[in-house]
Coordinates of C-alpha atoms in Angstrom, one line a residue:
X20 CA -20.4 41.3 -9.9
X21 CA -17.3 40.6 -7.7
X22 CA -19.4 37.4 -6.1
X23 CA -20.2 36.2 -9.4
X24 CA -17.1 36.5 -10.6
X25 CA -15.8 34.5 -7.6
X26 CA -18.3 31.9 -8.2
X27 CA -17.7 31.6 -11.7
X28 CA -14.1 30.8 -10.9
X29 CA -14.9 27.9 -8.1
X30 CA -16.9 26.4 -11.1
X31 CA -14.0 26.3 -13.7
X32 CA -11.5 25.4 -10.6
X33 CA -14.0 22.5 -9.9
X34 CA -14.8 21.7 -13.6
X35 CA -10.6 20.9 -13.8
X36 CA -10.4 19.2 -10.9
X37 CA -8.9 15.3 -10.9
X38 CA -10.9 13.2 -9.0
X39 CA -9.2 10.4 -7.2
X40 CA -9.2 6.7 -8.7
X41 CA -8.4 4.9 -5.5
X42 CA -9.3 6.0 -1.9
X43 CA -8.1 3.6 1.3
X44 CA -9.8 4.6 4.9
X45 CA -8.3 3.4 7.9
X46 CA -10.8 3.3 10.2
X47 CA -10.8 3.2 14.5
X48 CA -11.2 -0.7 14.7
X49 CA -7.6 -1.2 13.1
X50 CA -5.7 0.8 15.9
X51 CA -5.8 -1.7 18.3
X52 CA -3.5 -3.9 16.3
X53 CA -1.6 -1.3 14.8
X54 CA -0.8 0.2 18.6
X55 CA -0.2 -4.0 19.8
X56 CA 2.7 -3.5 17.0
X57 CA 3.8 0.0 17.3
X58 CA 4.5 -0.6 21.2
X59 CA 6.6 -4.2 20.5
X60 CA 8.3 -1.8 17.9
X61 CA 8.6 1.3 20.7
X62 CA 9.8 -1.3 23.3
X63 CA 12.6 -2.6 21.0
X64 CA 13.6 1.2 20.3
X65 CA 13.4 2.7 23.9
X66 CA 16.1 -0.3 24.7
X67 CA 18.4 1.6 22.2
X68 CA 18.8 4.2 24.8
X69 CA 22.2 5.3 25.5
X70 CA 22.5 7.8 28.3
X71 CA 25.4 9.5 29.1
X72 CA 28.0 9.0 31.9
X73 CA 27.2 10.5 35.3
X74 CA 30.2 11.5 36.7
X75 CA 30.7 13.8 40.4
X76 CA 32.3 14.1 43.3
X77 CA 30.5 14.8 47.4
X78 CA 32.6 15.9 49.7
X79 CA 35.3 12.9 49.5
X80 CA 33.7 10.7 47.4
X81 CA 34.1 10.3 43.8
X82 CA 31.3 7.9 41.7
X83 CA 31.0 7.4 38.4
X84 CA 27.5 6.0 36.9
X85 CA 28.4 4.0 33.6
X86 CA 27.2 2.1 30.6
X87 CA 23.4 2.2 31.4
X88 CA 21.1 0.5 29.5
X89 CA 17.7 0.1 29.2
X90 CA 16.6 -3.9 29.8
X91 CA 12.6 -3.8 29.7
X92 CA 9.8 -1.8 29.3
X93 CA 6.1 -2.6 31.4
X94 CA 3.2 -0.4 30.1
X95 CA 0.1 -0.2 32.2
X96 CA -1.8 2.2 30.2
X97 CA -1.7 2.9 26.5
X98 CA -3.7 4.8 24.2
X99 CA -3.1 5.4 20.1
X100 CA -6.2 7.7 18.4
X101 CA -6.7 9.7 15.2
X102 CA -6.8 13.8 16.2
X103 CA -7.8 16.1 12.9
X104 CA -4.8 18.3 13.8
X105 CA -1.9 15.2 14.4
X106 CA -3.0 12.7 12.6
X107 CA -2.2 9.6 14.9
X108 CA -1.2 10.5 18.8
X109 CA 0.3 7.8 21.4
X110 CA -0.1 8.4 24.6
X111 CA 1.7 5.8 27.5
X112 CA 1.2 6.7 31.2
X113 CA 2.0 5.3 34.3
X114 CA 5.0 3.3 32.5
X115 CA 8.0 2.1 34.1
X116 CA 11.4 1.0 32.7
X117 CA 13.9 -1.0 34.0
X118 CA 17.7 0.0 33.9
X119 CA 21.4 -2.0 34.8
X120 CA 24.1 0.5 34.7
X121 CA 27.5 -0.1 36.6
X122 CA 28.5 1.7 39.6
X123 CA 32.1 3.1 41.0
X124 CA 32.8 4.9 44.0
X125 CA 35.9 5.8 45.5
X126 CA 36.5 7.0 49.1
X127 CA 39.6 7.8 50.3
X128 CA 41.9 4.8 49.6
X129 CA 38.5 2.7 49.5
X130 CA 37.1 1.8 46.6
X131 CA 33.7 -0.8 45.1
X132 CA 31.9 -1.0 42.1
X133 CA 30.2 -3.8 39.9
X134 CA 26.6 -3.7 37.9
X135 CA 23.0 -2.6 39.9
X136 CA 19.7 -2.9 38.7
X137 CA 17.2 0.3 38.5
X138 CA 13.5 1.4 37.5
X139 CA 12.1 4.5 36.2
X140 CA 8.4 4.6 37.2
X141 CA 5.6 6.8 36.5
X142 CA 6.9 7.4 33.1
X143 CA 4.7 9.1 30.6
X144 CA 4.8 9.7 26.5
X145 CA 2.6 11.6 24.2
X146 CA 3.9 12.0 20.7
X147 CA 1.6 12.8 17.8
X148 CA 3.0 12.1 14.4
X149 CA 2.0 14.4 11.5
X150 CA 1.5 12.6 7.7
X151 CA 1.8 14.5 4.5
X152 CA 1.8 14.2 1.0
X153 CA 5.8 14.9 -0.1
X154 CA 6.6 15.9 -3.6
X155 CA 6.6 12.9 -5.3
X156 CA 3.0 12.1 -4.2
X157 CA 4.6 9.3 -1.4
X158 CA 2.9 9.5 2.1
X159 CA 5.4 10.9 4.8
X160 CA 5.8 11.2 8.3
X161 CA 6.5 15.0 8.4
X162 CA 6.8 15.8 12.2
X163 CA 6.9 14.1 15.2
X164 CA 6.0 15.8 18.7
X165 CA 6.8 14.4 21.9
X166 CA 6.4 15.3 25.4
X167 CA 8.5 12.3 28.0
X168 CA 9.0 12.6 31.6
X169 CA 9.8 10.2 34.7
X170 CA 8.7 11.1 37.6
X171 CA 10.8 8.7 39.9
X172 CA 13.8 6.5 40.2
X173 CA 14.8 3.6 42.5
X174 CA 17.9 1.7 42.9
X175 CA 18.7 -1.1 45.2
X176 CA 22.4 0.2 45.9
X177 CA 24.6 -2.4 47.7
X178 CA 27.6 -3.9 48.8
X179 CA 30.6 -2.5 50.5
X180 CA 29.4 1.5 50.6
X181 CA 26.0 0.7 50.6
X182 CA 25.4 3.5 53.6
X183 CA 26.9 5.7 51.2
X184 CA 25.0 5.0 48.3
X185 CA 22.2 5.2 50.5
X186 CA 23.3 8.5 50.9
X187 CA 23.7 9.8 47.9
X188 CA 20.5 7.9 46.0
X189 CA 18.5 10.7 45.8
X190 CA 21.3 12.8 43.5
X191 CA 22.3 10.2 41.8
X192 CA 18.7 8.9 40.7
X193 CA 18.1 12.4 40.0
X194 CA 20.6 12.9 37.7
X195 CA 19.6 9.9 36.1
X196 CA 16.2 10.7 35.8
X197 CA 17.0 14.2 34.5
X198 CA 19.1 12.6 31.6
X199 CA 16.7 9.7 31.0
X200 CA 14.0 12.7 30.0
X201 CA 16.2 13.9 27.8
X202 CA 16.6 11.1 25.7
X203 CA 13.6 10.1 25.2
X204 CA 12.1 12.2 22.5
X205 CA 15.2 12.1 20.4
X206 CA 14.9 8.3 20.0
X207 CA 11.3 8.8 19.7
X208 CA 11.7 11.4 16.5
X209 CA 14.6 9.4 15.1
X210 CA 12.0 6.3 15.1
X211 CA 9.2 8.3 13.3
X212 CA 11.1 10.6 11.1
X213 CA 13.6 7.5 9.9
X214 CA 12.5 4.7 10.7
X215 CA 8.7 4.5 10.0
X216 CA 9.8 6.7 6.5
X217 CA 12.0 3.5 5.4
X218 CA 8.7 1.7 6.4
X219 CA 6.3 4.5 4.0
X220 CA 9.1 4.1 1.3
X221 CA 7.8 0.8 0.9
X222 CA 4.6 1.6 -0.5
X223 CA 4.3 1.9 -4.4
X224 CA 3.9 5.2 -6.2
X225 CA 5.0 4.6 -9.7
X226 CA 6.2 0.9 -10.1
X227 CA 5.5 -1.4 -13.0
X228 CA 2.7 -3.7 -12.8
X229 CA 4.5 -6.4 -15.7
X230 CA 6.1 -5.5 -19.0
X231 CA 3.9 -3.4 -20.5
X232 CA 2.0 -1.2 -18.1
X233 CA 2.3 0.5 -14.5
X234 CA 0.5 2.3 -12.2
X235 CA 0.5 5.6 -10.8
X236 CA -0.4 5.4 -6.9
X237 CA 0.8 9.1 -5.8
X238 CA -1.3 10.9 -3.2
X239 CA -3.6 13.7 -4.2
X240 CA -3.2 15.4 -1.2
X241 CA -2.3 15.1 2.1
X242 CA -4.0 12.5 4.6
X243 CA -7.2 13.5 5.9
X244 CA -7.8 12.5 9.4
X245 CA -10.7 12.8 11.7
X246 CA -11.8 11.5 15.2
X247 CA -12.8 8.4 14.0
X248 CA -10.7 7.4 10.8
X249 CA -7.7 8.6 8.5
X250 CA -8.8 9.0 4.4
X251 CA -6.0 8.6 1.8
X252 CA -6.6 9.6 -1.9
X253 CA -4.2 7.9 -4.4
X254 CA -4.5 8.8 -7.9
X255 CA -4.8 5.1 -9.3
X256 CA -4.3 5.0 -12.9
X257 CA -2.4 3.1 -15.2
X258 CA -0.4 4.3 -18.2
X259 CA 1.7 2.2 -20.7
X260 CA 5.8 1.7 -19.6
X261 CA 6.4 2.7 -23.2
X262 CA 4.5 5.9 -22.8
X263 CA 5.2 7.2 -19.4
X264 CA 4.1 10.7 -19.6
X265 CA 0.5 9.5 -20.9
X266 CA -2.8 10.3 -18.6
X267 CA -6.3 9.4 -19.2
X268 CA -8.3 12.0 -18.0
X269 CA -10.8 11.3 -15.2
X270 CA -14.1 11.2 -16.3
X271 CA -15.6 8.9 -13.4
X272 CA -17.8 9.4 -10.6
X273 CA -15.5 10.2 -7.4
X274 CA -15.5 6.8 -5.2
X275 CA -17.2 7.5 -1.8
X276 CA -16.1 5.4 1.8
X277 CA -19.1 5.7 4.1
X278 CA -18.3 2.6 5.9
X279 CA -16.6 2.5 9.7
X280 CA -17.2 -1.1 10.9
X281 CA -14.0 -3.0 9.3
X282 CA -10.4 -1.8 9.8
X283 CA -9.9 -0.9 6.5
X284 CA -11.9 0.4 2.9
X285 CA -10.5 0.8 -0.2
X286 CA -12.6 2.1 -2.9
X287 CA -12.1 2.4 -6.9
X288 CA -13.7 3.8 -9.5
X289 CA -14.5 2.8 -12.9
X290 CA -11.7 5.0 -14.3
X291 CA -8.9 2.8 -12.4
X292 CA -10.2 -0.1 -14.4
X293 CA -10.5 2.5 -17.5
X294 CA -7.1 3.4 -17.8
X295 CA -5.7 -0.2 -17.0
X296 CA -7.7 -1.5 -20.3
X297 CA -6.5 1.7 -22.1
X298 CA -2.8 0.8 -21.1
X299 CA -3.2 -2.2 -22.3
X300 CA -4.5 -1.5 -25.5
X301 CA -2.0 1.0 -26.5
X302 CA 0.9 -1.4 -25.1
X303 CA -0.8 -3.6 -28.4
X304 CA -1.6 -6.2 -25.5
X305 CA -5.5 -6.4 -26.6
X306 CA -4.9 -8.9 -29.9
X307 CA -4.8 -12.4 -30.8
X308 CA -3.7 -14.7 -33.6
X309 CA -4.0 -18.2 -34.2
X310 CA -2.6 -19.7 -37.1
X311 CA -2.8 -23.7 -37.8
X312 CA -3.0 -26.5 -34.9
X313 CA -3.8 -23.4 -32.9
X314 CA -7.2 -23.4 -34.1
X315 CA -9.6 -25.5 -32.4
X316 CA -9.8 -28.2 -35.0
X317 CA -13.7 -28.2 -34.8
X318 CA -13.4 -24.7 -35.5
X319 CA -11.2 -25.5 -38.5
X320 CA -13.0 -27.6 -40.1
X321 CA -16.7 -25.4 -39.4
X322 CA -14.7 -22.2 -41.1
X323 CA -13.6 -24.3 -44.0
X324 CA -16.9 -25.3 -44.6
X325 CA -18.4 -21.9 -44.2
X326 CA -16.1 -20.5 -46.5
X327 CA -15.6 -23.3 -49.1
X328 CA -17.2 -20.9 -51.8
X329 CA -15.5 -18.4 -51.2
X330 CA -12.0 -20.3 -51.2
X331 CA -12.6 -21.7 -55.0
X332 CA -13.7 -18.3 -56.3
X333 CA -10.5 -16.6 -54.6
X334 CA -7.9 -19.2 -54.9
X335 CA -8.4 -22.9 -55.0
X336 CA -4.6 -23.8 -55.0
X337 CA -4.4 -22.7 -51.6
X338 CA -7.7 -25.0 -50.1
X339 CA -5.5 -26.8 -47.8
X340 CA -3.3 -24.2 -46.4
X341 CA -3.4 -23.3 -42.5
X342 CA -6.0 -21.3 -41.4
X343 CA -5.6 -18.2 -39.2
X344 CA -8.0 -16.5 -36.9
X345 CA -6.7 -13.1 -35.7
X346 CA -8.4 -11.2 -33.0
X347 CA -7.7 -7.4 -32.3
X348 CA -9.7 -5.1 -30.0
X349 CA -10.8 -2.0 -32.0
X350 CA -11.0 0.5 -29.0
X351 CA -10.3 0.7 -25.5
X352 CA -12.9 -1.5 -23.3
X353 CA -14.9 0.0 -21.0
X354 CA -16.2 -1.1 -17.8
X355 CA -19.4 -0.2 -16.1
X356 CA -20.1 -0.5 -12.3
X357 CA -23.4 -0.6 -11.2
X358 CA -24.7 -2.1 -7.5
X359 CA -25.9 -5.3 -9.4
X360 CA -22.6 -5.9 -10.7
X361 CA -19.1 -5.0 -13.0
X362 CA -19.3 -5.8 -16.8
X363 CA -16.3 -5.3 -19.1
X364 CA -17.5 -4.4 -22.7
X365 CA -15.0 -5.3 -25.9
X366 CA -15.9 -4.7 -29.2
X367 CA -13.2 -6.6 -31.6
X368 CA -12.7 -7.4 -34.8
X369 CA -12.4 -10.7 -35.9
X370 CA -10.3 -11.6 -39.8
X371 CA -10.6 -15.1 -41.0
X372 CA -7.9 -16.2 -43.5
X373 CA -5.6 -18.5 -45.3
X374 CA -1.6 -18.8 -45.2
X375 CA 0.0 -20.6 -47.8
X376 CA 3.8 -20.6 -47.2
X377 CA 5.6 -17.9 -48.9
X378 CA 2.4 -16.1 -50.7
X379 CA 0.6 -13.5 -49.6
X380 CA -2.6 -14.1 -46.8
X381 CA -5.8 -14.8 -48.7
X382 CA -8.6 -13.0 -46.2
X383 CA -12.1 -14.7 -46.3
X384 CA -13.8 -12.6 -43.9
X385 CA -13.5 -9.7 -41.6
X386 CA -16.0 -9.4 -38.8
X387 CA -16.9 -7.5 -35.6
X388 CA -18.1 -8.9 -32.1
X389 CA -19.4 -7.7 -29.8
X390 CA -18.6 -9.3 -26.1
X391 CA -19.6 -8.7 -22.8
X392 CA -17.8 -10.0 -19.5
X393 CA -18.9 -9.9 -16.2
X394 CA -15.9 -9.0 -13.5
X395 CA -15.8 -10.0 -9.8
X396 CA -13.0 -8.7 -8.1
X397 CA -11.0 -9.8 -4.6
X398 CA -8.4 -8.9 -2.4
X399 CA -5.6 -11.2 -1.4
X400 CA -3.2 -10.1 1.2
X401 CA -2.3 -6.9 -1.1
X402 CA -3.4 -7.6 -4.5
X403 CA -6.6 -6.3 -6.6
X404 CA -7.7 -9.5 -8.1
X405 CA -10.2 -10.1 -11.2
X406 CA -12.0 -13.1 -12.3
X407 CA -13.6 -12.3 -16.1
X408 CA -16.2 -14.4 -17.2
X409 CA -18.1 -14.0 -20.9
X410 CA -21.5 -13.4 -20.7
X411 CA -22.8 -12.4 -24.2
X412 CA -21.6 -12.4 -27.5
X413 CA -22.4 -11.5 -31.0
X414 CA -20.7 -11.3 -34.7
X415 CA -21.9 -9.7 -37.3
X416 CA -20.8 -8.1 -40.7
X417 CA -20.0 -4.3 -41.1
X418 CA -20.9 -5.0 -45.3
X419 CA -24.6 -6.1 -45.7
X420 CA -27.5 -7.0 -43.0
X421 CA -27.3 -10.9 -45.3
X422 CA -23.8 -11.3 -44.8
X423 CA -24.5 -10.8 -41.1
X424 CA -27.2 -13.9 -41.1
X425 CA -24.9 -16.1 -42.7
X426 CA -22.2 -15.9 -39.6
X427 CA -24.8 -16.7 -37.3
X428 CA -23.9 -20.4 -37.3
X429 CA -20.0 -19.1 -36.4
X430 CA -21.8 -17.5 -33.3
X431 CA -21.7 -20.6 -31.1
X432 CA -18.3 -22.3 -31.9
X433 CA -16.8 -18.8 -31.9
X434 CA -18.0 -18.4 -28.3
X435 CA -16.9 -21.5 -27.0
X436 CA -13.3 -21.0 -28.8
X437 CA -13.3 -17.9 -26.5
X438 CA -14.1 -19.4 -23.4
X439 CA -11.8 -22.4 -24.2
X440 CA -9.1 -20.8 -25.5
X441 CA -9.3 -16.8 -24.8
X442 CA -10.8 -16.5 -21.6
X443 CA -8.0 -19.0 -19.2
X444 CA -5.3 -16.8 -20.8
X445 CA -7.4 -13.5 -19.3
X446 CA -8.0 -15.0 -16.3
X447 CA -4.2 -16.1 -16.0
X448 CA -2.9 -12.6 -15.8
X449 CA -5.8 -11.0 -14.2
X450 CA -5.7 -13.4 -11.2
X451 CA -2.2 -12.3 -10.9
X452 CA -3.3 -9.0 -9.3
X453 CA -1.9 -5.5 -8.9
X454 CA -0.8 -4.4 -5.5
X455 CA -3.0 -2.1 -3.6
X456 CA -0.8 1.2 -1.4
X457 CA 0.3 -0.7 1.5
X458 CA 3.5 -1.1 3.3
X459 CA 5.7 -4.4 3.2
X460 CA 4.2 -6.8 5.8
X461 CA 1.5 -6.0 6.1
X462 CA -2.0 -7.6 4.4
X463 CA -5.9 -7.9 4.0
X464 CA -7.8 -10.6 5.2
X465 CA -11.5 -11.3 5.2
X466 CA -12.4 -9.0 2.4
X467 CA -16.3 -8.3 1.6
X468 CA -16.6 -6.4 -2.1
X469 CA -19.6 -4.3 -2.6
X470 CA -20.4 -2.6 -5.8
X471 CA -22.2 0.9 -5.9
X472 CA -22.7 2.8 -9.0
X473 CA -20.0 4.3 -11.0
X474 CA -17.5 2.4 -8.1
X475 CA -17.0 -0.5 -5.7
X476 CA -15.5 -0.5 -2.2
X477 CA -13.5 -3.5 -0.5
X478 CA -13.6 -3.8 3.1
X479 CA -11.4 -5.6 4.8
X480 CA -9.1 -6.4 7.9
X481 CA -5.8 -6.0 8.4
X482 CA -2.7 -8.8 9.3
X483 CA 0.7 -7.8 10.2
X484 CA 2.1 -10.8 8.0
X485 CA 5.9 -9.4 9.1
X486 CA 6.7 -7.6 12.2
X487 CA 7.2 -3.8 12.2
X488 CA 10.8 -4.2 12.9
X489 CA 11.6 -7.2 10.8
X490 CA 10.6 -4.8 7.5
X491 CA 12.3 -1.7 9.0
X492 CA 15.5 -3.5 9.1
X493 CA 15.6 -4.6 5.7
X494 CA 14.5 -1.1 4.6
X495 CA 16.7 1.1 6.9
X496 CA 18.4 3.6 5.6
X497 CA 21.6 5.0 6.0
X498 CA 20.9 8.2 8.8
X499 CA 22.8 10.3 6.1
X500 CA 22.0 14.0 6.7
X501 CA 18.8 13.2 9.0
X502 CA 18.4 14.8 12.1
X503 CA 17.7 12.7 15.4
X504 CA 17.2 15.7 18.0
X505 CA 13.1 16.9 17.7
X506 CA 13.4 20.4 16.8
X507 CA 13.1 22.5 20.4
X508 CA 9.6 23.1 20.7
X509 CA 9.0 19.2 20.9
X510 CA 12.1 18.5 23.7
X511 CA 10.9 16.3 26.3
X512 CA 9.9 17.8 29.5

């Protein structure tokens, strides 16, 4: 009884859950040129360094080891790999950096200083960082680890005391080396926990797509990684601006990524494209009316023709007033993915009337269609494009089976004022995109769309289009209340 009653609840738990309208995978083959970026970014932040003065005295003499900085960094062996437990881990060994710091010494009455050059060799990294999902839905860095050491120091002392620098290398280098460790890690957890956030923060979560709708990009969860790739799932609905607190509930298939061979897959389902043409459509977005010269004048005359009876019988005076042709979308569209393509259906109605100035309209007919579009979709550098194209189309009359055979001659101009007139203004605004979750800077390229059913998937590579450090200083926050020491367990060693 107990296990049924268990089971029964995994059911009902499963029955309510949300599945995801947008995945993105990051696969192995993008870490290459992430890592080429992350270390021109680590090199940049490792010369931030500052290490304290060494100050001491030996026997007589007195030195002082001062403003040491950190010139260059030379990496020999580099690693950067998706672990199920860390997320990402770096891992430099066999490093070496190269210092300048100034020396003083004073012996006696005797004293020399002026600027030396030093390396740090055999220096090795590992720090992991740990993504999670924080409560606004954004993607976080929520922990960095680190582990630094050097495992030797040289310094071509010179000049006047250079027998006693000679002398006292090895406790001066060591002191060095000792404080060198301990700095490492700090800048190391200030760069992930500050810096790379400002870089996260860029990412949208809820933003507005244009005037009328947004979209909702929060994480479900936290990332998922495993040996091989790292799996995000974004929510990926639309709502209306005017109705923030609306959700469409998921009624799609959940989008699967199989694929490992490009750098990057994002996947949506049919329920992202849902709830944009349900946002639209309660936004009032999804009508059309065209009064006068904005009728095709083909069109114009064809209508008057068609409806010349009926004009006498209702009101002759008004014969030659404008004409208006008012299109309004009766429900949300739906669209359908299937592996043979994406079709868009839109049923509409479609009123036919008269104007005359300062009288009320004079209708002549009110009919449905029926339309069918085909969709291909594309990514460029961030943004979800759509190119609509109308494929079939029918009228007909919701009063009598005879009133339906005499529109049929409409059926063909009606068609072609869509595609002349309707379909350019569609395209216009779908073309324009939405963005896909990604940070500033960085884009697709060479994108390959495959459609599956009940979802597509978009694979594609990845360009840095800005460096990691150009969009980090336009982000970077003020270090307000944000600690730059790793807690103790991750101190360097």
């Amino acid at each position: 009884m107990a296990l049924f009653g268990a089971l029964f609840l995994a059911l009902l738990a499963g029955a309510h859950a949300e599945f995801p309208g947008c995945k993105i995978r990051v696969t192995s083959k993008a870490l290459e040129l992430v890592k080429q970026e992350g270390l021109r970014f680590l090199e940049q932040e490792l010369e931030t360094i500052t290490i304290p003065d060494l100050r001491g005295k030996e026997g007589h003499f007195y030195y002082n080891i001062s403003e040491v900085k950190v010139t260059e960094l030379q990496l020999t062996s580099s690693e950067l790999d998706f672990q199920p437990q860390q997320e990402l881990m770096l891992q430099i060994t066999n490093a070496s950096l190269g210092l300048r710091f100034r020396r003083q010494l004073l012996y006696w009455f005797f004293y020399d200083g002026g600027y030396i050059n030093a390396s740090a060799e055999g220096v090795s990294i590992r720090t992991g960082l740990e993504l999670s999902r924080d409560p606004a839905g954004r993607m976080k860095v929520s922990n960095v680890s680190c582990q630094a050491s050097v495992s030797r120091m040289h310094a071509a002392f010179g000049g006047t005391f250079k027998k006693v620098y000679d002398f006292l290398s090895t406790f001066i280098t060591s002191g060095m080396r000792f404080l060198l460790n301990q700095q490492i890690c700090p800048v190391l957890y200030h760069a992930g926990m500050v810096l790379l956030n400002a870089l996260l923060d860029t990412m949208p979560v809820r933003s507005s797509v244009d005037e009328l709708v947004g979209i909702d990009y929060s994480l479900m969860k936290d990332p998922v990684a495993s040996t091989s790739n790292l799996d995000m799932d974004f929510r990926g609905a639309f709502f209306p601006l005017t109705e923030r607190n609306w959700s469409l509930p998921n009624r799609a298939v959940e989008p699967q990524l199989q694929e490992e061979e490009r750098m990057v897959y994002v996947a949506f389902s049919e329920f992202f494209f849902d709830s944009a043409m349900e946002s639209y459509f309660r936004a009032g977005a999804l009508q059309l009316s065209l009064v006068g010269d904005k009728v095709p004048h083909d069109l114009d005359m064809l209508l008057r023709a068609t409806y010349f009876g009926s004009i006498v019988l209702l009101s002759p005076a008004v014969i030659d007033s404008p004409l208006k042709l008012e299109l309004r979308v009766l429900a949300p569209p739906r669209c359908t993915i299937k592996p043979s393509g994406t079709t868009i259906s839109v049923t509409a109605s479609v009123t036919i009337a008269l104007v005359p100035p300062d009288k009320p309209e004079v209708q002549l007919s009110s009919m449905t269609m029926d339309a069918r579009l085909s969709a291909k979709m594309a990514l460029r550098g961030k943004a979800l494009r759509t190119q609509l194209d109308l494929r079939r189309f029918r009228i007909y009359s919701n009063h009598s089976a005879l009133e339906s055979l005499a529109l049929i001659p409409l059926q063909a101009p009606l068609k072609t004022m869509l595609q002349i007139g309707v379909m350019p203004m569609l395209n216009e605004r779908t073309w324009r995109g939405v963005q896909i979750p990604l940070p500033e800077g960085i884009n697709f390229v060479r994108e390959v769309v495959t459609n599956h059913a009940g979802f597509l998937t978009i694979g594609a590579d990845l360009h840095f289009a800005k460096g990691l450090r150009e969009v980090i200083e336009k982000n970077r926050p003020a270090d307000v209340g944000v600690s730059t020491a790793p807690p103790p367990s991750t101190a360097a060693v």
